[in-house]
Every structure is written in structure tokens, then in C-alpha cells.
XYZ file of C-alpha atoms in Angstrom:
76
model
C 73.046 101.985 99.578
C 74.239 104.260 96.781
C 77.492 104.952 98.624
C 78.152 101.242 99.020
C 77.477 100.662 95.344
C 79.805 103.532 94.355
C 82.581 102.083 96.533
C 82.126 98.637 94.985
C 82.276 100.105 91.469
C 85.386 102.150 92.311
C 87.047 99.061 93.816
C 86.210 97.008 90.724
C 87.529 99.717 88.378
C 90.791 99.929 90.322
C 91.264 96.137 90.252
C 90.450 96.058 86.540
C 92.970 98.860 85.867
C 95.812 97.075 87.678
C 94.942 93.724 86.118
C 95.154 95.373 82.686
C 98.484 97.010 83.554
C 99.913 93.689 84.771
C 98.736 91.907 81.628
C 100.338 94.566 79.429
C 103.630 94.372 81.334
C 103.664 90.578 81.053
C 102.884 90.795 77.322
C 105.712 93.292 76.788
C 108.152 91.067 78.698
C 107.097 88.052 76.632
C 106.755 89.640 73.168
C 109.440 92.338 73.312
C 112.228 91.262 75.693
C 114.672 93.727 74.104
C 112.260 96.620 74.635
C 111.673 95.467 78.212
C 115.433 95.396 78.849
C 115.692 98.931 77.411
C 112.897 100.055 79.738
C 114.632 98.544 82.776
C 117.954 100.162 81.826
C 116.304 103.558 81.390
C 114.416 103.152 84.674
C 117.664 102.343 86.489
C 119.350 105.365 84.897
C 116.613 107.606 86.290
C 116.018 105.965 89.662
C 119.351 104.299 90.343
C 119.847 100.613 91.054
C 117.191 98.764 92.984
C 117.930 98.483 96.699
C 119.266 95.192 98.004
C 116.577 95.203 100.638
C 112.978 96.316 100.441
C 113.170 97.185 104.110
C 114.625 100.687 103.765
C 114.475 103.656 101.428
C 117.088 103.647 98.639
C 118.751 106.813 99.935
C 119.587 104.990 103.194
C 120.986 101.955 101.397
C 124.532 101.238 102.546
C 124.261 103.570 105.542
C 122.483 101.090 107.787
C 123.728 97.615 108.621
C 121.078 95.201 109.792
C 121.967 92.649 112.484
C 121.717 89.716 110.062
C 124.167 91.481 107.719
C 126.636 91.893 110.578
C 126.386 88.160 111.272
C 127.051 87.340 107.610
C 130.155 89.544 107.526
C 131.606 88.046 110.711
C 133.404 84.724 110.260
C 132.182 81.952 112.527
């Protein structure tokens, strides 16, 4: 019973943490759009541009062509 209670508390704390983080991010976007844009620019400088697709790791981006991309490139 104690183990189940500890798991429920840990789950609640994790959900509360991420809810708080999301609220703070949304508040920053709303109240300080210039600061948010600075953050995104700095993040991109460190991590590089976001991948076009969430399907592959960024380091493989551009090295793999998915079938649907081949179809888009080929005229019909």
C-alpha cells in the first residue's frame, strides 16, 4: 500500500512540475515576446535549426529521403 501511495505522489509531483513549466513558458511567450524570440535564437545557435521532420534525428536530416518526399520531388 505504501509503495502504491509513493508512486501516486511521485506521479502527481511530476505532473505538477511539468504543468508549472508549461505555464511559465506560456507566460513568457505572452508577456515577453522579445525575450522568447531571444531564447529561441540562442537555442537554435546551440542546437542548430529544428529538423523538418520529427521522424529522424537531426544529424541524419538531409541524408535520408522518405518515400513521400521522393513523390513530392517527382513531377506528375
